[in-house]
Short mmCIF file of N, CA, C and O and ligand atoms in Angstrom, two decimals:
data_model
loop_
_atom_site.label_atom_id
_atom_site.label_comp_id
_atom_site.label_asym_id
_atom_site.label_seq_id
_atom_site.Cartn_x
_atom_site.Cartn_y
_atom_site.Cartn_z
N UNK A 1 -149.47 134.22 -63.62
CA UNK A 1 -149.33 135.62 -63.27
C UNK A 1 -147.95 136.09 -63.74
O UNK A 1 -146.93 135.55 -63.31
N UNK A 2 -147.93 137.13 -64.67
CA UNK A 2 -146.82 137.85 -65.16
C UNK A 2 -146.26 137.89 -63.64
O UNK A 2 -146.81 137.63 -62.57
N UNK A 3 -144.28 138.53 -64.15
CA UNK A 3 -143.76 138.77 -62.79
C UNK A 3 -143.67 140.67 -61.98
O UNK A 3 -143.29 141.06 -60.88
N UNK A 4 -144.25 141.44 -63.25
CA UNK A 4 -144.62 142.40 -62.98
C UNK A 4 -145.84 143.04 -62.30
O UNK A 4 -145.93 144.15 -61.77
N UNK A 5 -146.93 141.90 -62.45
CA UNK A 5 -148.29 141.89 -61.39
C UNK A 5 -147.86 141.07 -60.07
O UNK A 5 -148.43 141.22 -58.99
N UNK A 6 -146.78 140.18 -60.29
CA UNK A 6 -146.38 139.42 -58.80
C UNK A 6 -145.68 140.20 -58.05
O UNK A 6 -145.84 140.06 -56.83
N UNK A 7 -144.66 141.29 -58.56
CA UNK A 7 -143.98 142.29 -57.89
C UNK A 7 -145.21 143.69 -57.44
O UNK A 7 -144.87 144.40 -56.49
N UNK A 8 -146.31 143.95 -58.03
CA UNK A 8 -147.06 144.71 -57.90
C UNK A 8 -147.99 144.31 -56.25
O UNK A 8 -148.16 145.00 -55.25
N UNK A 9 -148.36 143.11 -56.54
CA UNK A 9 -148.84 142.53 -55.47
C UNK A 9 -147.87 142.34 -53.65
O UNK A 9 -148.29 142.47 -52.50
N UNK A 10 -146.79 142.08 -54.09
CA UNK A 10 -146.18 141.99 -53.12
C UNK A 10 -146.01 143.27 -53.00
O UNK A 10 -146.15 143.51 -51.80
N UNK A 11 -145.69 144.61 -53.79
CA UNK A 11 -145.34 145.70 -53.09
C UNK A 11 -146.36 146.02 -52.24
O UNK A 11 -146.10 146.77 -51.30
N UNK A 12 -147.78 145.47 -52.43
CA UNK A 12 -148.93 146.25 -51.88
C UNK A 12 -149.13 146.11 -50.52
O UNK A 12 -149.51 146.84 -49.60
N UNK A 13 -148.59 144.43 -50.71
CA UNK A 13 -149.35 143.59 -49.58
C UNK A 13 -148.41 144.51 -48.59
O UNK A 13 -148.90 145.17 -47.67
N UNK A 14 -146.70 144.48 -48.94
CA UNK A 14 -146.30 145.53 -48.03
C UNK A 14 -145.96 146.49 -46.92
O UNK A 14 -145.48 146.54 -45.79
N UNK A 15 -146.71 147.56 -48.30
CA UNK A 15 -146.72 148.65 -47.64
C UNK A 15 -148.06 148.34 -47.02
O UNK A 15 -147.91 148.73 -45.86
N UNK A 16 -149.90 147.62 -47.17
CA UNK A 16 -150.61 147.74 -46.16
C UNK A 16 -150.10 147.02 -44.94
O UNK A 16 -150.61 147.16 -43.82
N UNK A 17 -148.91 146.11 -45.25
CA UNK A 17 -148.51 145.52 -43.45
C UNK A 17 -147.92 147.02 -43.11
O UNK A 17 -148.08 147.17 -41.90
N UNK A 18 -147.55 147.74 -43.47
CA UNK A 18 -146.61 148.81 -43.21
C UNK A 18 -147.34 150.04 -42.38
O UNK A 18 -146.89 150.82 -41.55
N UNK A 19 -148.66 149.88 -42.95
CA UNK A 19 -149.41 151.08 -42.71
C UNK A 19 -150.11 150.76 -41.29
O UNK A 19 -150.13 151.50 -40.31
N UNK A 20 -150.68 149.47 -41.40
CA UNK A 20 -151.43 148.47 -40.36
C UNK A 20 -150.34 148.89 -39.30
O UNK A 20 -150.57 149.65 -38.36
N UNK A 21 -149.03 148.25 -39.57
CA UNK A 21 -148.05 148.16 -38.16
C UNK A 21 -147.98 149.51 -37.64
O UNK A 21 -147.85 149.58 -36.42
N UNK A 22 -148.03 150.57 -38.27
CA UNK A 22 -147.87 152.24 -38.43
C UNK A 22 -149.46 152.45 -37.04
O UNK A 22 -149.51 152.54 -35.81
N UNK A 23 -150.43 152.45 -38.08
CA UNK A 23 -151.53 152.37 -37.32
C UNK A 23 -151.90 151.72 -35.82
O UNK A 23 -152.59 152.24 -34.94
N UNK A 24 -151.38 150.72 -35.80
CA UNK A 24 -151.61 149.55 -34.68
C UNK A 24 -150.75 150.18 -33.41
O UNK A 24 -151.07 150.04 -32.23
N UNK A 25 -149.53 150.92 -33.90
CA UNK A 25 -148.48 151.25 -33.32
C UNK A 25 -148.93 152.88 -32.12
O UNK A 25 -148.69 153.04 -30.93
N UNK A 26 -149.57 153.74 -33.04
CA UNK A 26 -150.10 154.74 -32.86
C UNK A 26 -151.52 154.49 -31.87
O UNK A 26 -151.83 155.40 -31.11
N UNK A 27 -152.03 153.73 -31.88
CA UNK A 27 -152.81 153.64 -30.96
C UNK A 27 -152.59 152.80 -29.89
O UNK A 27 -153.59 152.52 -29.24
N UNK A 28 -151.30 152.22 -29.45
CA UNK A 28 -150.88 151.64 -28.74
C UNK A 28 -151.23 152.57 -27.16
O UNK A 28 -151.00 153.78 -27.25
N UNK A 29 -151.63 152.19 -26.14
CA UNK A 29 -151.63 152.78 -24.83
C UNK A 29 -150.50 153.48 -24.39
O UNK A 29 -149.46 152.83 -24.49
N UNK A 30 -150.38 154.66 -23.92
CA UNK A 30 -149.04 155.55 -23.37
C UNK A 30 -148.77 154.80 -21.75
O UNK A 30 -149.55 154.22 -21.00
N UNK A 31 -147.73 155.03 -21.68
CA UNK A 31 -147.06 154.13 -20.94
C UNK A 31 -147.54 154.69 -19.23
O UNK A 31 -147.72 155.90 -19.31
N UNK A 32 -147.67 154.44 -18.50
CA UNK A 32 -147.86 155.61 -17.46
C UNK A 32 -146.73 155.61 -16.12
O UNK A 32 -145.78 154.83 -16.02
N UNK A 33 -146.91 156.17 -15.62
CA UNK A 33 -145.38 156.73 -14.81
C UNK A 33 -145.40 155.98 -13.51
O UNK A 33 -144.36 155.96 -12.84
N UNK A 34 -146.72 155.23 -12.99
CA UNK A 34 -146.76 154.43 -12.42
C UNK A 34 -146.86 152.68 -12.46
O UNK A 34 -146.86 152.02 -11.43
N UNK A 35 -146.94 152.12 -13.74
CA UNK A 35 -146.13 151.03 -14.08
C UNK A 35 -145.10 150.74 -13.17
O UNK A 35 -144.39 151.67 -12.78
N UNK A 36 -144.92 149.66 -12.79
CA UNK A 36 -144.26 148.71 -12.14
C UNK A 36 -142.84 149.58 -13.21
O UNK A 36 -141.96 150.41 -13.00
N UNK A 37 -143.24 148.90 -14.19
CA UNK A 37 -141.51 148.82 -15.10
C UNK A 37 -141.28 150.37 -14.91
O UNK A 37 -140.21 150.65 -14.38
N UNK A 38 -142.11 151.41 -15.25
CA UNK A 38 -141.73 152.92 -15.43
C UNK A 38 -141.11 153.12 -14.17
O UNK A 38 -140.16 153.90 -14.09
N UNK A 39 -141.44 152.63 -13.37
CA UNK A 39 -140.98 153.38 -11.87
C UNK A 39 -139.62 152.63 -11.40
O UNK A 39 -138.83 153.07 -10.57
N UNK A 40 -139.54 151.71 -11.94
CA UNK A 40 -138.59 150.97 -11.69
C UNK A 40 -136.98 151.84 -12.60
O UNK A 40 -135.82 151.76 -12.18
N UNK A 41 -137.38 152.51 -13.70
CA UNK A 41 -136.59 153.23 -14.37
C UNK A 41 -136.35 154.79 -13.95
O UNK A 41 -135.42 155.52 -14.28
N UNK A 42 -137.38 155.03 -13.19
CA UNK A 42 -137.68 156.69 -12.95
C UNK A 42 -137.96 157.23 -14.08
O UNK A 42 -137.26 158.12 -14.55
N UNK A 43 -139.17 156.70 -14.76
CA UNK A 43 -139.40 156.80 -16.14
C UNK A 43 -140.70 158.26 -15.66
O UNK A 43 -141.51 158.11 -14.75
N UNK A 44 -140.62 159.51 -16.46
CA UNK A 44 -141.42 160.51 -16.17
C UNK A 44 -142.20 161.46 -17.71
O UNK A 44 -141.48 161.87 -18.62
N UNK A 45 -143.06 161.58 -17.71
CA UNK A 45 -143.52 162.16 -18.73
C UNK A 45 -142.94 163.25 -19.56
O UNK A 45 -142.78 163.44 -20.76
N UNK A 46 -142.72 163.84 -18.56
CA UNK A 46 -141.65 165.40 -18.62
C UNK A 46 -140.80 165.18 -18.04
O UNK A 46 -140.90 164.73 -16.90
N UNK A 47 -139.41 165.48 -18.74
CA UNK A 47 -138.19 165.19 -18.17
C UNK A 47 -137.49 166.29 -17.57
O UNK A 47 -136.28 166.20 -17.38
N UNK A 48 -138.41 167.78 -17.10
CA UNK A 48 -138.45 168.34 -16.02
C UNK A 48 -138.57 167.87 -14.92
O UNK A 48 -137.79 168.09 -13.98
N UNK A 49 -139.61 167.14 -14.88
CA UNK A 49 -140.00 166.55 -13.24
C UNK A 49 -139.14 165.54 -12.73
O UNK A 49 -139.34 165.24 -11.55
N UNK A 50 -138.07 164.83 -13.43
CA UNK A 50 -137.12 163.84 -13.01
C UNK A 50 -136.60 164.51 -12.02
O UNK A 50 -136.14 165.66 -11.97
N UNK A 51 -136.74 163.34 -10.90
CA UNK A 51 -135.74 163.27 -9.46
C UNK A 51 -134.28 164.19 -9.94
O UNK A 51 -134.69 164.43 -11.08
N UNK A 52 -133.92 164.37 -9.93
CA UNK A 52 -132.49 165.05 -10.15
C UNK A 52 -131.63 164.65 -9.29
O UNK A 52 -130.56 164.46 -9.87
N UNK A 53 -131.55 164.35 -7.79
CA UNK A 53 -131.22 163.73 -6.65
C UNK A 53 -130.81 161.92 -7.06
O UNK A 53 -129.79 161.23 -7.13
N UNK A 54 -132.01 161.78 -7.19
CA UNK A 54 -132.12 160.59 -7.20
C UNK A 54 -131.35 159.54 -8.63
O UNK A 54 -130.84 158.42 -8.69
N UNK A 55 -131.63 160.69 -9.68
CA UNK A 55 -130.51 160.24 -10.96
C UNK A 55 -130.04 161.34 -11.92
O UNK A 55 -130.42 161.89 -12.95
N UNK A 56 -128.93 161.39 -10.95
CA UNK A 56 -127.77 162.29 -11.25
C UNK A 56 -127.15 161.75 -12.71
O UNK A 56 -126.15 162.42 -12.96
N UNK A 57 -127.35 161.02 -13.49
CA UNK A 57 -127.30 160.70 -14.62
C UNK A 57 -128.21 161.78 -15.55
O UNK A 57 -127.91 161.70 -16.74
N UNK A 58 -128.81 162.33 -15.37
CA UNK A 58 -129.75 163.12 -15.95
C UNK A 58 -129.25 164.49 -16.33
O UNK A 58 -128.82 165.23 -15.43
N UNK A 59 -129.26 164.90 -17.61
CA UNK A 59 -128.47 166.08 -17.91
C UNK A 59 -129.47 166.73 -18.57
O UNK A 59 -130.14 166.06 -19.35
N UNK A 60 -129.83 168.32 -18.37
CA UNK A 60 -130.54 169.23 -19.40
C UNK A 60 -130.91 168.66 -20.54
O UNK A 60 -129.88 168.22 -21.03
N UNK A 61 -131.73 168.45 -21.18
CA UNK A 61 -131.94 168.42 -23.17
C UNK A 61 -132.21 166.79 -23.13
O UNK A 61 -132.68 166.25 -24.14
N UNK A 62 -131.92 166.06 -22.04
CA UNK A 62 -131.67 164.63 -22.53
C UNK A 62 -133.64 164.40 -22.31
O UNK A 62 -134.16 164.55 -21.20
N UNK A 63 -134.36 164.06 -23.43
CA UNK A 63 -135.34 163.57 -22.97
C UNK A 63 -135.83 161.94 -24.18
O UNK A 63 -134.85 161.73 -24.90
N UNK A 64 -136.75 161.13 -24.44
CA UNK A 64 -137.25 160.21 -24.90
C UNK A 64 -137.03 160.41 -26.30
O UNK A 64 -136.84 159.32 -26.85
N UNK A 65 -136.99 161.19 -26.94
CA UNK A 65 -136.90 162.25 -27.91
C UNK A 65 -135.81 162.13 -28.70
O UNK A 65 -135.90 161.98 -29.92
N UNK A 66 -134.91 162.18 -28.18
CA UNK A 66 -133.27 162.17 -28.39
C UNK A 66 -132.82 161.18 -27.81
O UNK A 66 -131.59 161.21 -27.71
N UNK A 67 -133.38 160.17 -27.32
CA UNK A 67 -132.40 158.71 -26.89
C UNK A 67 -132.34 157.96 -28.01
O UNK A 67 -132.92 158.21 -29.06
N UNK A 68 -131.70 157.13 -27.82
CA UNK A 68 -131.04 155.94 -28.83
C UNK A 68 -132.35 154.83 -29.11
O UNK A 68 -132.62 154.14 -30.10
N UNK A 69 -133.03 154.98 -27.80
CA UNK A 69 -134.53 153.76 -27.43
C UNK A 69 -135.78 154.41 -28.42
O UNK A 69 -136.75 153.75 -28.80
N UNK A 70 -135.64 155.27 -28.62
CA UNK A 70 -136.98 155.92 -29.01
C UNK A 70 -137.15 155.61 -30.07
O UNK A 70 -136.17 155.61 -30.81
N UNK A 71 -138.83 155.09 -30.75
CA UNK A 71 -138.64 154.48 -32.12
C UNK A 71 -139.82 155.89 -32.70
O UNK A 71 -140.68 155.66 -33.55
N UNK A 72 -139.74 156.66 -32.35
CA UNK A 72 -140.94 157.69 -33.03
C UNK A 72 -139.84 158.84 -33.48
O UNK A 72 -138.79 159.08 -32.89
N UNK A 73 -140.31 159.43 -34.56
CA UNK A 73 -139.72 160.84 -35.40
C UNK A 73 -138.93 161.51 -33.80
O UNK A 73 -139.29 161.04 -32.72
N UNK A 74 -138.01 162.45 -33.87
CA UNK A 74 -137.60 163.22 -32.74
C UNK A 74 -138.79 164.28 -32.60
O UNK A 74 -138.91 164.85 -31.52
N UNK A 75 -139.86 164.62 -33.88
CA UNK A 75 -140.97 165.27 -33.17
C UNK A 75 -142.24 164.57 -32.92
O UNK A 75 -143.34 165.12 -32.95
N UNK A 76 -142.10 163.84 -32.78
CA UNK A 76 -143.37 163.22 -32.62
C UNK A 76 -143.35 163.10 -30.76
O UNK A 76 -142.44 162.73 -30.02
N UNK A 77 -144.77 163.58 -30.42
CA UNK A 77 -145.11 163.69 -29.13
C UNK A 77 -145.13 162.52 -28.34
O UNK A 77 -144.93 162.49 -27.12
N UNK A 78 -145.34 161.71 -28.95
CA UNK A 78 -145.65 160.04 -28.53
C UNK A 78 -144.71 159.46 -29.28
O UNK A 78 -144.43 160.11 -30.29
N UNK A 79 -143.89 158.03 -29.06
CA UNK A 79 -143.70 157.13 -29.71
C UNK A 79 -142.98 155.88 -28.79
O UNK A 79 -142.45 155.98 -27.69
N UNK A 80 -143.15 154.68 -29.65
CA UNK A 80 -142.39 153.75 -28.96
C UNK A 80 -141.08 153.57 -28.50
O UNK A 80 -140.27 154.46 -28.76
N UNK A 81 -140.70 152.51 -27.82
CA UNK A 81 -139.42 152.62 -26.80
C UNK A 81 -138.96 151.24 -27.22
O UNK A 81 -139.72 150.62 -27.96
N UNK A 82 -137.71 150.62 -26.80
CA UNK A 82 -137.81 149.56 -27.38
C UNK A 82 -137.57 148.78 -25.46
O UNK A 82 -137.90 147.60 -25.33
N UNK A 83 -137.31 149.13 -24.88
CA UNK A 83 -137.86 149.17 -23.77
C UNK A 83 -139.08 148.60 -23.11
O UNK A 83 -139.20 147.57 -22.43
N UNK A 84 -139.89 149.42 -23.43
CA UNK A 84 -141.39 149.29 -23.16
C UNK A 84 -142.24 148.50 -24.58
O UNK A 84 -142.56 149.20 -25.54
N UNK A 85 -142.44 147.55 -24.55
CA UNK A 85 -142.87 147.02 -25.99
C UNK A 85 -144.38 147.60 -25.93
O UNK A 85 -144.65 148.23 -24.91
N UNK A 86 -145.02 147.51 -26.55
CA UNK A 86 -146.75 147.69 -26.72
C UNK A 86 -147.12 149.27 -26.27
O UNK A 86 -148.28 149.66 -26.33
N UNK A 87 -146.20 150.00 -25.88
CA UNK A 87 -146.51 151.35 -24.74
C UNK A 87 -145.84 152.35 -25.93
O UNK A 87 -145.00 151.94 -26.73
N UNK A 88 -146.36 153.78 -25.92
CA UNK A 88 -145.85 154.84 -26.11
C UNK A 88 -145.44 155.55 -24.90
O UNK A 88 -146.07 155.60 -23.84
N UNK A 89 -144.30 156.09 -25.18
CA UNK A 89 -143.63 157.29 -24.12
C UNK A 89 -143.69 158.16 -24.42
O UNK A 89 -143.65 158.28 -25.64
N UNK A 90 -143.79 159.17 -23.75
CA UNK A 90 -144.03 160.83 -24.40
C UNK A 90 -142.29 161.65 -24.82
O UNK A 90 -141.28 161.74 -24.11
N UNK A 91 -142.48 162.00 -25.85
CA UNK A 91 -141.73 162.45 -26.43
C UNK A 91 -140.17 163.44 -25.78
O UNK A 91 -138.97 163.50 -26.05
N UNK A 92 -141.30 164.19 -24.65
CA UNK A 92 -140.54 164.89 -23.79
C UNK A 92 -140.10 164.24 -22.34
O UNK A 92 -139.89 164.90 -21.32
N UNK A 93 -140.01 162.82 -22.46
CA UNK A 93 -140.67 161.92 -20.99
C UNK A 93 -138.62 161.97 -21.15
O UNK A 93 -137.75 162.46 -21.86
N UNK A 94 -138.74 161.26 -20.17
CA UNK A 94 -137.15 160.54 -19.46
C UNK A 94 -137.43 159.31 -18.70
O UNK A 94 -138.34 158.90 -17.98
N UNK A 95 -136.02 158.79 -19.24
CA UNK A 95 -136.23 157.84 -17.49
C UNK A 95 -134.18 156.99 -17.56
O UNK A 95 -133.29 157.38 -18.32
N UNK A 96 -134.07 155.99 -16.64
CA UNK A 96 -132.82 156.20 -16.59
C UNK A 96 -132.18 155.38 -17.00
O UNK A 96 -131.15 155.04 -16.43
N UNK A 97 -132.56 154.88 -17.96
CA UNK A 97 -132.05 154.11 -19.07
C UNK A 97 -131.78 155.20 -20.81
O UNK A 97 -131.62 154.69 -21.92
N UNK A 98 -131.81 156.34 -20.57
CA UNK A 98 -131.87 157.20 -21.66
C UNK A 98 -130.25 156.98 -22.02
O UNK A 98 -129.30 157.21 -21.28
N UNK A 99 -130.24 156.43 -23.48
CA UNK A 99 -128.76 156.50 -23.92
C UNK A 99 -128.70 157.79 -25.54
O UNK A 99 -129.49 158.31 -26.33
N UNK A 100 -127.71 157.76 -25.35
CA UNK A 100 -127.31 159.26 -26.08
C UNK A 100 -127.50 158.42 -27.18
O UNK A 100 -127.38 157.20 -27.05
N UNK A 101 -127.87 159.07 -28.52
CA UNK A 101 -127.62 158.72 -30.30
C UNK A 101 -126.52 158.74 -30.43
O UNK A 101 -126.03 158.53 -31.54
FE1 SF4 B 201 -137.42 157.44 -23.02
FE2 SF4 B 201 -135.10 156.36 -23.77
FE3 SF4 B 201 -136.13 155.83 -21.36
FE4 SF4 B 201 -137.26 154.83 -23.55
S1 SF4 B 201 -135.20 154.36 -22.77
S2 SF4 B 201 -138.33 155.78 -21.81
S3 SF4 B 201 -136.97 156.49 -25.01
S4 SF4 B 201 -135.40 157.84 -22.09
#
């Protein structure tokens, strides 16, 4: 095998691990707010509804979205956490482990 069909091949193989992990990732289960681990964080869908009382760490604008943990686009509605392995969090969610970018 030339090394230009061996580089062709490996690019392919790749990007389909790329797409697969993409895919696999996206249909992963959303995390839910009653999880043992979520609650244990004050982890909330909408980061309106966060305790405010309870974690005074919590400032306007800060949501899943804009943390440092979040592995999905800043628009994407869903994405992973590195946190929560196998789970999506909602985009607009919180909880109190949110660290600034
Ligand atoms: Fe959301 Fe960040 Fe908490 Fe993960 S660590 S649930 S991305 S606020």
């Amino acid at each position: 095998m030339n090394t230009s069909r061996r580089s062709f091949m490996v690019v392919s193989i790749g990007m389909s691990a790329a797409l697969w992990l993409t895919r696999a990732r996206a249909d992963a289960p959303h995390l839910s707010e009653s999880d043992p681990a979520a609650v244990a964080v004050g982890y909330k869908e909408d980061a309106a509804q966060v305790d405010k009382a309870k974690y005074s760490n919590f400032a306007p604008g800060q949501t899943c979205a804009n943390c440092s943990l979040y592995e999905g686009k800043s628009s994407d509605a869903w994405g992973g956490c590195s946190l929560f392995s196998g789970k999506l969090v909602a985009g607009r969610g919180w909880c109190a482990s949110y660290t600034n970018m």
